[in-house]
PDB file of C-alpha atoms in Angstrom:
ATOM      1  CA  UNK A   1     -14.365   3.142 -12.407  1.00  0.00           C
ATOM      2  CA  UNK A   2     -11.890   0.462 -13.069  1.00  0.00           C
ATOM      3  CA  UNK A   3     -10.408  -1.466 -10.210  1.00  0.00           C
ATOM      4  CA  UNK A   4      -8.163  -3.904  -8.813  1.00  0.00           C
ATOM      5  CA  UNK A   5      -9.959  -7.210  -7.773  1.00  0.00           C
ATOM      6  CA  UNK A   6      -8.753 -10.399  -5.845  1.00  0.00           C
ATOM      7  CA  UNK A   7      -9.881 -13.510  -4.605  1.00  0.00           C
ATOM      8  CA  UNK A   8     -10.538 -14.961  -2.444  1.00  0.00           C
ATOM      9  CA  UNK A   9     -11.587 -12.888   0.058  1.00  0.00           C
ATOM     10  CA  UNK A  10     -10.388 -14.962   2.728  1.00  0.00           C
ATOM     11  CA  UNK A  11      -8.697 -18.084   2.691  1.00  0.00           C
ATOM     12  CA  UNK A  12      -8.044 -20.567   5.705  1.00  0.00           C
ATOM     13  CA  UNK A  13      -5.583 -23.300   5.438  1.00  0.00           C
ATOM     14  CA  UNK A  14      -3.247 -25.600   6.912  1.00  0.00           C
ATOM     15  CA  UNK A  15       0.486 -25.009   7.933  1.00  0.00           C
ATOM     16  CA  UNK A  16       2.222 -26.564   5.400  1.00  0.00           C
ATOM     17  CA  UNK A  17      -0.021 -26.127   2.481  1.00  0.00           C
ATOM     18  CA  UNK A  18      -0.044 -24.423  -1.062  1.00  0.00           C
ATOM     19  CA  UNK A  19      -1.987 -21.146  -1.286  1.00  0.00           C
ATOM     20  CA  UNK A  20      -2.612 -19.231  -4.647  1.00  0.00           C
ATOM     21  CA  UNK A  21      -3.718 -15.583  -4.099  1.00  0.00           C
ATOM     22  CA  UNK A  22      -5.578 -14.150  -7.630  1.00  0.00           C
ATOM     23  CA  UNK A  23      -5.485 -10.689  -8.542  1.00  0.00           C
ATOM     24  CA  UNK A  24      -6.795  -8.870 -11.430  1.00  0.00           C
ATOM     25  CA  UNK A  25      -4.962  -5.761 -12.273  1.00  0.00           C
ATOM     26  CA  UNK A  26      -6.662  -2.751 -14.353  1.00  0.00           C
ATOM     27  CA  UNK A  27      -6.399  -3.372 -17.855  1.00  0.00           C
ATOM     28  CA  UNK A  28      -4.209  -1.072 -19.246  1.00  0.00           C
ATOM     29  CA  UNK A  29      -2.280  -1.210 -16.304  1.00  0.00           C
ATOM     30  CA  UNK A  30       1.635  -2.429 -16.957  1.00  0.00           C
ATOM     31  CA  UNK A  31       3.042  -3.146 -12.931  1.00  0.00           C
ATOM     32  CA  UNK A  32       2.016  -4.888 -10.484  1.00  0.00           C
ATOM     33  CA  UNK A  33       2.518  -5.581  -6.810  1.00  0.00           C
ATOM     34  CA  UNK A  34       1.990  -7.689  -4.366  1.00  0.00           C
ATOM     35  CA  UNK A  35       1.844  -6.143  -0.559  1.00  0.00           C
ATOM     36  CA  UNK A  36       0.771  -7.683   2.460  1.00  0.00           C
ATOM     37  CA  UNK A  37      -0.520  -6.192   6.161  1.00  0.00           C
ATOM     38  CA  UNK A  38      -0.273  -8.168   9.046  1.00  0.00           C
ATOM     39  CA  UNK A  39      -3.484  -7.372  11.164  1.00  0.00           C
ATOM     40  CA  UNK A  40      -2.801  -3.820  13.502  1.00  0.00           C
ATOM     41  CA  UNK A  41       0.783  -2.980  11.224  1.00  0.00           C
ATOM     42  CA  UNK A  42       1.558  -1.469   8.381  1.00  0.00           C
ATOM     43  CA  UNK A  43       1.509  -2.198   4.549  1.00  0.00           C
ATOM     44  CA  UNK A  44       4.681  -4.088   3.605  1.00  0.00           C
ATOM     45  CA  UNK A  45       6.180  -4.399  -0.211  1.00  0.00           C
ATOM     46  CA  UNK A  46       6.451  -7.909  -1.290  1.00  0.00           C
ATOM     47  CA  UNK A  47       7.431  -7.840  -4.819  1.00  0.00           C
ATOM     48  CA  UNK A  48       6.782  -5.715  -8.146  1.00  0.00           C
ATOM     49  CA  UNK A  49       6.432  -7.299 -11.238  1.00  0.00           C
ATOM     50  CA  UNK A  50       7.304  -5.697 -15.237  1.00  0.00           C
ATOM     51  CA  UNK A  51       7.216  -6.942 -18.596  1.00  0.00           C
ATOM     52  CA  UNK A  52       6.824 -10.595 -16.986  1.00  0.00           C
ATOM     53  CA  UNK A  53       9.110 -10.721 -15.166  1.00  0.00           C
ATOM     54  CA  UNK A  54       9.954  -9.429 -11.116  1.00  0.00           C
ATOM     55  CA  UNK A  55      11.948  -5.814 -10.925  1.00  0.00           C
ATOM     56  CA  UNK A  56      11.859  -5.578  -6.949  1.00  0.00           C
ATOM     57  CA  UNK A  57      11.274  -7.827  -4.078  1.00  0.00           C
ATOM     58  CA  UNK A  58      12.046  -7.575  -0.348  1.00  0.00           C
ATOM     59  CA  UNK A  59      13.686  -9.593   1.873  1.00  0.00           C
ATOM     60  CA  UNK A  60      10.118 -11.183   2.582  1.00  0.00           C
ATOM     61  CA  UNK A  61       9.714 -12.748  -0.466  1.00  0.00           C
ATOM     62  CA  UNK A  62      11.649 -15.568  -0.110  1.00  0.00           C
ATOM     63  CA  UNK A  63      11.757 -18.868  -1.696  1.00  0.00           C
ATOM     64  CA  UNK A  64       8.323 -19.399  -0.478  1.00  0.00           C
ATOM     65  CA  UNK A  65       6.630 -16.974  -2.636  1.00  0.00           C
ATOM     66  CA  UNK A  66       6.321 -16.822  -6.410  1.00  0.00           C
ATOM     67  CA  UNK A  67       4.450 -14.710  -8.505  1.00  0.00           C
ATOM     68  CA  UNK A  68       3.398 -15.356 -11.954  1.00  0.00           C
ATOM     69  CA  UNK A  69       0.869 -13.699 -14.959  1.00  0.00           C
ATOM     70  CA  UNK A  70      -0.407 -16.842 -16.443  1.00  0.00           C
ATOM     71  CA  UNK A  71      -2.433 -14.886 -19.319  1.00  0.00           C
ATOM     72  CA  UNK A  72      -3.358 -11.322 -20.143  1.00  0.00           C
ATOM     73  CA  UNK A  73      -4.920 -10.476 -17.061  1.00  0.00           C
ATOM     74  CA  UNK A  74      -4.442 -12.629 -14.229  1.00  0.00           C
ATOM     75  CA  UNK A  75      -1.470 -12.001 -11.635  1.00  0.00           C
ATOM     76  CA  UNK A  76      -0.816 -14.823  -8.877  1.00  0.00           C
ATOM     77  CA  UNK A  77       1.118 -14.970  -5.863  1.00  0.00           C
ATOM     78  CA  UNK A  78       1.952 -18.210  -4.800  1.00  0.00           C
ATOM     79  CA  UNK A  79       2.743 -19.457  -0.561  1.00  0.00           C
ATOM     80  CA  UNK A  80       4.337 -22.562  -1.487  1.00  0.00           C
ATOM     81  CA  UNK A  81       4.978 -24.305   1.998  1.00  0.00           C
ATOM     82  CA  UNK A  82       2.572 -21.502   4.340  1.00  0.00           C
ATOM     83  CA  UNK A  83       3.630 -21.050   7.824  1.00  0.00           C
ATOM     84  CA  UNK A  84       1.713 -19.825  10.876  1.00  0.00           C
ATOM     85  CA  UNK A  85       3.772 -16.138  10.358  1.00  0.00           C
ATOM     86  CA  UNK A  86       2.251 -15.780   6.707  1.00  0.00           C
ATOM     87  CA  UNK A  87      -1.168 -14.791   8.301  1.00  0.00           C
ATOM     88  CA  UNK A  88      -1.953 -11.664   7.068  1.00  0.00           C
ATOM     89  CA  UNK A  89      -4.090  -9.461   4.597  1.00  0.00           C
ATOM     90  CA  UNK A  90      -2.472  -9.934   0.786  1.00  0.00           C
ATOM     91  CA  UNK A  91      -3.281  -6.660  -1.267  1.00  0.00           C
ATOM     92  CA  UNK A  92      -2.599  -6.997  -4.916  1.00  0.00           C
ATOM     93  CA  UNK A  93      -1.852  -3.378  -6.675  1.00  0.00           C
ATOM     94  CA  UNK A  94      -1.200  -2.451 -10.216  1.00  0.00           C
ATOM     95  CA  UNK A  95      -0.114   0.943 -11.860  1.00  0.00           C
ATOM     96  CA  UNK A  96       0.339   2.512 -14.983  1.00  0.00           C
ATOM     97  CA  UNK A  97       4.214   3.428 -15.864  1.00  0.00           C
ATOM     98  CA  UNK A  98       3.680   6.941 -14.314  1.00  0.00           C
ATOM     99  CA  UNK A  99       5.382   6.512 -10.730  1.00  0.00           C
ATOM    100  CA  UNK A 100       3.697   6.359  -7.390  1.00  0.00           C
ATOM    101  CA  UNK A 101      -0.473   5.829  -8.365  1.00  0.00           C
ATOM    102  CA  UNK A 102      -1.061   2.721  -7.088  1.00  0.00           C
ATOM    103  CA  UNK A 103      -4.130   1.342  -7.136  1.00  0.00           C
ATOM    104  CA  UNK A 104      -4.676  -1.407  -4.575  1.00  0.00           C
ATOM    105  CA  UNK A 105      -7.479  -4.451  -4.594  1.00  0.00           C
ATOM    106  CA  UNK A 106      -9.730  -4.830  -1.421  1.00  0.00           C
ATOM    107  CA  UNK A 107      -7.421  -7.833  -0.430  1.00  0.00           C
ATOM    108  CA  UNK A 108      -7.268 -11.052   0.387  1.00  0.00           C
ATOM    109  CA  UNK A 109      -7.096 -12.598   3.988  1.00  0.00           C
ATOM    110  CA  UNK A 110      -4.976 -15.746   4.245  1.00  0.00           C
ATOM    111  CA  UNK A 111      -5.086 -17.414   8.126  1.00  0.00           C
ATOM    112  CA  UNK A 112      -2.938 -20.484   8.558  1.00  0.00           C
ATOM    113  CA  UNK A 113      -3.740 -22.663  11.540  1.00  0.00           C
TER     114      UNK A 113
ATOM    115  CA  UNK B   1      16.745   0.275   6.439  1.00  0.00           C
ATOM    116  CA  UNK B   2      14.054   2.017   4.389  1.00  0.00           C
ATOM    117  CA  UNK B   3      11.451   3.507   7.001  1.00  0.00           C
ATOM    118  CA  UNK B   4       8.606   5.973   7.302  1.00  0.00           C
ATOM    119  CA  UNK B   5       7.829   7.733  10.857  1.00  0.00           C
ATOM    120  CA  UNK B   6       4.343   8.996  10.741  1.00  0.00           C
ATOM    121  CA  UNK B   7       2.797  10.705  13.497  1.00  0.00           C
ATOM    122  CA  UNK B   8       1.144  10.782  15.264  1.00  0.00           C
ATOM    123  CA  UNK B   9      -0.235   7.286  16.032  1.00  0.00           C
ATOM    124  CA  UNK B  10      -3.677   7.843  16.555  1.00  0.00           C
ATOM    125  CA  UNK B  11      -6.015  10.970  16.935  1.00  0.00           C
ATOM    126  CA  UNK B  12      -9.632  11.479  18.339  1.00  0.00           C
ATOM    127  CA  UNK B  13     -11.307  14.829  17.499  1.00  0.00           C
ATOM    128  CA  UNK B  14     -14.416  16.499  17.046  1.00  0.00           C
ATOM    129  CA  UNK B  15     -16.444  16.579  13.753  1.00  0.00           C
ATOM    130  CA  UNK B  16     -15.559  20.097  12.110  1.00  0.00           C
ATOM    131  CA  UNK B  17     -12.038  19.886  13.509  1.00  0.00           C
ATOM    132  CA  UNK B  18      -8.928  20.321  11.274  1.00  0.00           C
ATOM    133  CA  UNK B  19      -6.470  17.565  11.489  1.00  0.00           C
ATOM    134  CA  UNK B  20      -2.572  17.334  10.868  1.00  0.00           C
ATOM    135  CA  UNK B  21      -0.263  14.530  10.406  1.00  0.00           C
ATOM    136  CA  UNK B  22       2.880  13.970   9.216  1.00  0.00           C
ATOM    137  CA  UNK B  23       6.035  11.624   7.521  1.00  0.00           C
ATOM    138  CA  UNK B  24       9.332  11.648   7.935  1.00  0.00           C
ATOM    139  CA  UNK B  25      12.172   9.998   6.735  1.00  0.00           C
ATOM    140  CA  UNK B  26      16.149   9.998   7.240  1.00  0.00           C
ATOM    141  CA  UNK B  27      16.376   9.618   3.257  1.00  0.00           C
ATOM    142  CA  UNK B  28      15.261  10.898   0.196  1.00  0.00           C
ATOM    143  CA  UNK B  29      12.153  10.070  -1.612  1.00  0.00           C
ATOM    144  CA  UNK B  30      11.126  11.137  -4.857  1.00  0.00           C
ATOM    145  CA  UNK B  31       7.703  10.997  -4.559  1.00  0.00           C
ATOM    146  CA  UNK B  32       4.927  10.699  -1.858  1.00  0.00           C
ATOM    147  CA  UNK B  33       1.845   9.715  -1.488  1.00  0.00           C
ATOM    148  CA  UNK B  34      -1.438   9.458   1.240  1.00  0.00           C
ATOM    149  CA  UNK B  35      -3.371   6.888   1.234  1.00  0.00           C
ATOM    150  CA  UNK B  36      -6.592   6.039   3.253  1.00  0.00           C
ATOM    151  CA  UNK B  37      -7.613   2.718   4.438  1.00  0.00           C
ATOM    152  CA  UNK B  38     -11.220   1.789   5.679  1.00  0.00           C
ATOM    153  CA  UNK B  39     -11.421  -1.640   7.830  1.00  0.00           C
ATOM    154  CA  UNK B  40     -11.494  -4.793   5.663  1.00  0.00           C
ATOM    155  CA  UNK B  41     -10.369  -2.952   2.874  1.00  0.00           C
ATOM    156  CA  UNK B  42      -7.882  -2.060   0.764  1.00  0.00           C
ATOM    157  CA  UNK B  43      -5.807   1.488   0.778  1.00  0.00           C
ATOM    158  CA  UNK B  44      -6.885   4.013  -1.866  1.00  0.00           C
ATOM    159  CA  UNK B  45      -4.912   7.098  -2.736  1.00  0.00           C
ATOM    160  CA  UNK B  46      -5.702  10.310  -1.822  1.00  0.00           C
ATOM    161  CA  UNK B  47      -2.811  12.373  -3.132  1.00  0.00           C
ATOM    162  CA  UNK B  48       0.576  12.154  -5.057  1.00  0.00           C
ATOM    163  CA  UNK B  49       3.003  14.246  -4.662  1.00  0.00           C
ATOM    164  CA  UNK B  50       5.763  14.737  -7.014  1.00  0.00           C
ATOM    165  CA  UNK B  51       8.252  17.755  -6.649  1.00  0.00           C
ATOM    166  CA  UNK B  52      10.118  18.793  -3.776  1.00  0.00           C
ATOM    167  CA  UNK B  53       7.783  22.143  -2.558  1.00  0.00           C
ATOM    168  CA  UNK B  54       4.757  20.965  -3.914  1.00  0.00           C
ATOM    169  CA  UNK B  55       1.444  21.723  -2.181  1.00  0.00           C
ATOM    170  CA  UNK B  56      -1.636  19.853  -3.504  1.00  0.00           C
ATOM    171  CA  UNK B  57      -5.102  19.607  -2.599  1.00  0.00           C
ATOM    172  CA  UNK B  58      -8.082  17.071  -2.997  1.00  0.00           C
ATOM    173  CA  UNK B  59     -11.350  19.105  -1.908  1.00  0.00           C
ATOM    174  CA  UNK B  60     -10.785  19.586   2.395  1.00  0.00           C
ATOM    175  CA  UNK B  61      -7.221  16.969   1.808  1.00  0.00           C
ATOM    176  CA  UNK B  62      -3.800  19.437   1.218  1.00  0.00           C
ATOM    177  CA  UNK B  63      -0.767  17.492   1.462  1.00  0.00           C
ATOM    178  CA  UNK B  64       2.853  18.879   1.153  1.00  0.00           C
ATOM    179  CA  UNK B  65       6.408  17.340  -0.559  1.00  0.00           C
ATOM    180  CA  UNK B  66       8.756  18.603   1.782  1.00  0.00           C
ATOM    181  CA  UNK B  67      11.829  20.905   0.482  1.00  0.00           C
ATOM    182  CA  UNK B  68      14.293  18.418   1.615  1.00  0.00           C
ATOM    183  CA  UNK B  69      12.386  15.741   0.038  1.00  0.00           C
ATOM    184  CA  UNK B  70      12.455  13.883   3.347  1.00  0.00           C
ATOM    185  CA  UNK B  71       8.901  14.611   5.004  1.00  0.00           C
ATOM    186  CA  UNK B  72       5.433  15.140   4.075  1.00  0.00           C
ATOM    187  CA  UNK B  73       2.488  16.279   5.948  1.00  0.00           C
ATOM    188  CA  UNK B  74      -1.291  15.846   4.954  1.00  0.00           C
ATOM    189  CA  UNK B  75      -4.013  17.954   6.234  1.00  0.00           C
ATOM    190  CA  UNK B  76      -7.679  17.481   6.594  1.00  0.00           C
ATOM    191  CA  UNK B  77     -10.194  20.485   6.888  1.00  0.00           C
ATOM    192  CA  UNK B  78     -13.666  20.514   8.604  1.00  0.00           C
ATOM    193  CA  UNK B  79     -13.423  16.807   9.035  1.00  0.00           C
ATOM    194  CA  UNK B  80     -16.729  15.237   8.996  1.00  0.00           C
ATOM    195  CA  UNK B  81     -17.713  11.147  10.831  1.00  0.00           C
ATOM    196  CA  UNK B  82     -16.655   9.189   7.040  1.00  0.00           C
ATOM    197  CA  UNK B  83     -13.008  10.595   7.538  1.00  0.00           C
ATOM    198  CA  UNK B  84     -12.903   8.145   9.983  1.00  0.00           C
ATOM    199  CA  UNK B  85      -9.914   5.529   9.240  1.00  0.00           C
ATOM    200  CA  UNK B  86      -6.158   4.717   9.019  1.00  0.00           C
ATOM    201  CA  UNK B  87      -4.577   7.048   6.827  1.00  0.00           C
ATOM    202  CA  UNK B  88      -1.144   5.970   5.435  1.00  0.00           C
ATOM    203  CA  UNK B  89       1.955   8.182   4.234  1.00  0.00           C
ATOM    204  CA  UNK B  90       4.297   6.099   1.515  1.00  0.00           C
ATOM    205  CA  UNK B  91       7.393   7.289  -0.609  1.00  0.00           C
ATOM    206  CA  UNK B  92       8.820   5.824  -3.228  1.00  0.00           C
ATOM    207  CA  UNK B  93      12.394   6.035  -5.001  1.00  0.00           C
ATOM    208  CA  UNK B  94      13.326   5.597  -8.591  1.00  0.00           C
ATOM    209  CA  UNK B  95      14.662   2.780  -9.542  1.00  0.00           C
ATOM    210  CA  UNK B  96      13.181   0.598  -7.251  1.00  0.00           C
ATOM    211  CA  UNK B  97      10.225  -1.057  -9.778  1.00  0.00           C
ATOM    212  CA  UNK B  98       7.808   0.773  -8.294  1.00  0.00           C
ATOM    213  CA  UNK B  99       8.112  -0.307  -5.093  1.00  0.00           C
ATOM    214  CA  UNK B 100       6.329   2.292  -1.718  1.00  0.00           C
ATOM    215  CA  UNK B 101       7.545   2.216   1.645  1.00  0.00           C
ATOM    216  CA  UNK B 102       4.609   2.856   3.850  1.00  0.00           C
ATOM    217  CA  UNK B 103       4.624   4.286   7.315  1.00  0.00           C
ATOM    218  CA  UNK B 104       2.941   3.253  10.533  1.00  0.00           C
ATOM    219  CA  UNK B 105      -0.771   4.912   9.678  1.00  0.00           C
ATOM    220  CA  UNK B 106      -2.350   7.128  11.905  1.00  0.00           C
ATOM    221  CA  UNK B 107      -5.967   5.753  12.996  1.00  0.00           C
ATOM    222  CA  UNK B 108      -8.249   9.042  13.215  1.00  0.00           C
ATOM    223  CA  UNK B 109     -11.503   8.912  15.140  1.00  0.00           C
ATOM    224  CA  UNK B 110     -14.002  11.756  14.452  1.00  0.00           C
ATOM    225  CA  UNK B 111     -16.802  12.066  16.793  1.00  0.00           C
ATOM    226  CA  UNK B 112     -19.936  13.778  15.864  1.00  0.00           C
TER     227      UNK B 112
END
């Protein structure tokens, strides 16, 4: 069964530094997503991405973050400057146009010290 | 802002038990959906839900759109040890690129 896959698994890095989450969506698979939990909370919307370009983002995804498809079928999310807050569990998702299936990736664990 | 009450927080029952738990919102969403989440892991989906009324099921899962299109509820028959988990209510709206609005989870224990 096709799925969603990301790496790494878990990354640990400094305050201050660069982080770039990869994702690969499911191939025939047209939007994707970028959600992320903070341990013991809910799943949180970061930002939806369309026909290369972002459609949605929340008030989370701030200056900070950028998201990008650098070929056919990689999606990135970018932490430009992290901070100690951006600790959390990143979950990549992609769907096809049909509303509502998403189909999430097993995540990827970012801890900033 | 956009939020999901889903209750209740956390449940602990006994393995054959049926289990009930339920969204609600103070706005309109046009669809809904369950999703399940094992520790360490991602959430996977369990059911969508797209029309106002609807009642679906996935083997013992039955979920429900509510008529207002405000609240859902998802039930789980006989539950057995590998229900264990968070399980996750979301609703989305058009327009929005896609975007779900999850609620709180509810953490279910089953014991054997």
């Amino acid at each position: 069964e096709p799925e969603v896959t990301q790496t790494p698994s878990h990354q640990v890095t400094q305050m201050g530094q660069e982080v770039i989450l990869r994702c690969v969506p499911i191939s025939n698979h047209l939007y994707f997503y970028w959600y992320r939990q903070i341990l013991g909370q809910k799943v949180e919307f970061l930002v939806s991405f369309y026909n290369n370009e972002i459609s949605e983002k929340s008030e989370i995804f701030d200056d900070q973050f950028s998201v990008e498809r650098p070929d056919g079928s990689n999606f990135t999310l970018k932490i430009r400057s992290t901070k100690l807050e951006d600790s959390a569990m990143y979950f990549c998702a992609s769907s096809e146009p049909k509303p509502g299936e998403l189909f999430f990736g097993e995540g990827s664990r970012l801890t900033v010290l | 802002g956009q939020q999901l009450n889903q209750s209740p927080q956390s449940m602990f029952i006994q393995e054959g038990e049926d289990v009930s738990m339920n969204c609600t919102s103070s706005s309109i969403f046009n669809t809904w959906l369950w999703y399940k989440q094992d520790p360490g892991e991602g959430p996977v989906l369990l059911i969508a839900l797209y029309k106002a009324g609807e009642l679906t099921s996935n083997g013992r899962l039955t979920a429900q759109f509510g008529i207002t299109r405000k609240d859902s509820f998802l039930n789980i028959s006989a539950s057995i040890p590998s229900d264990v988990g968070i399980y996750f209510c979301a609703g989305q709206r058009y327009n929005q690129g896609g975007k779900l609005i999850f609620g709180q989870g509810t953490e279910l224990s089953v014991k054997p």
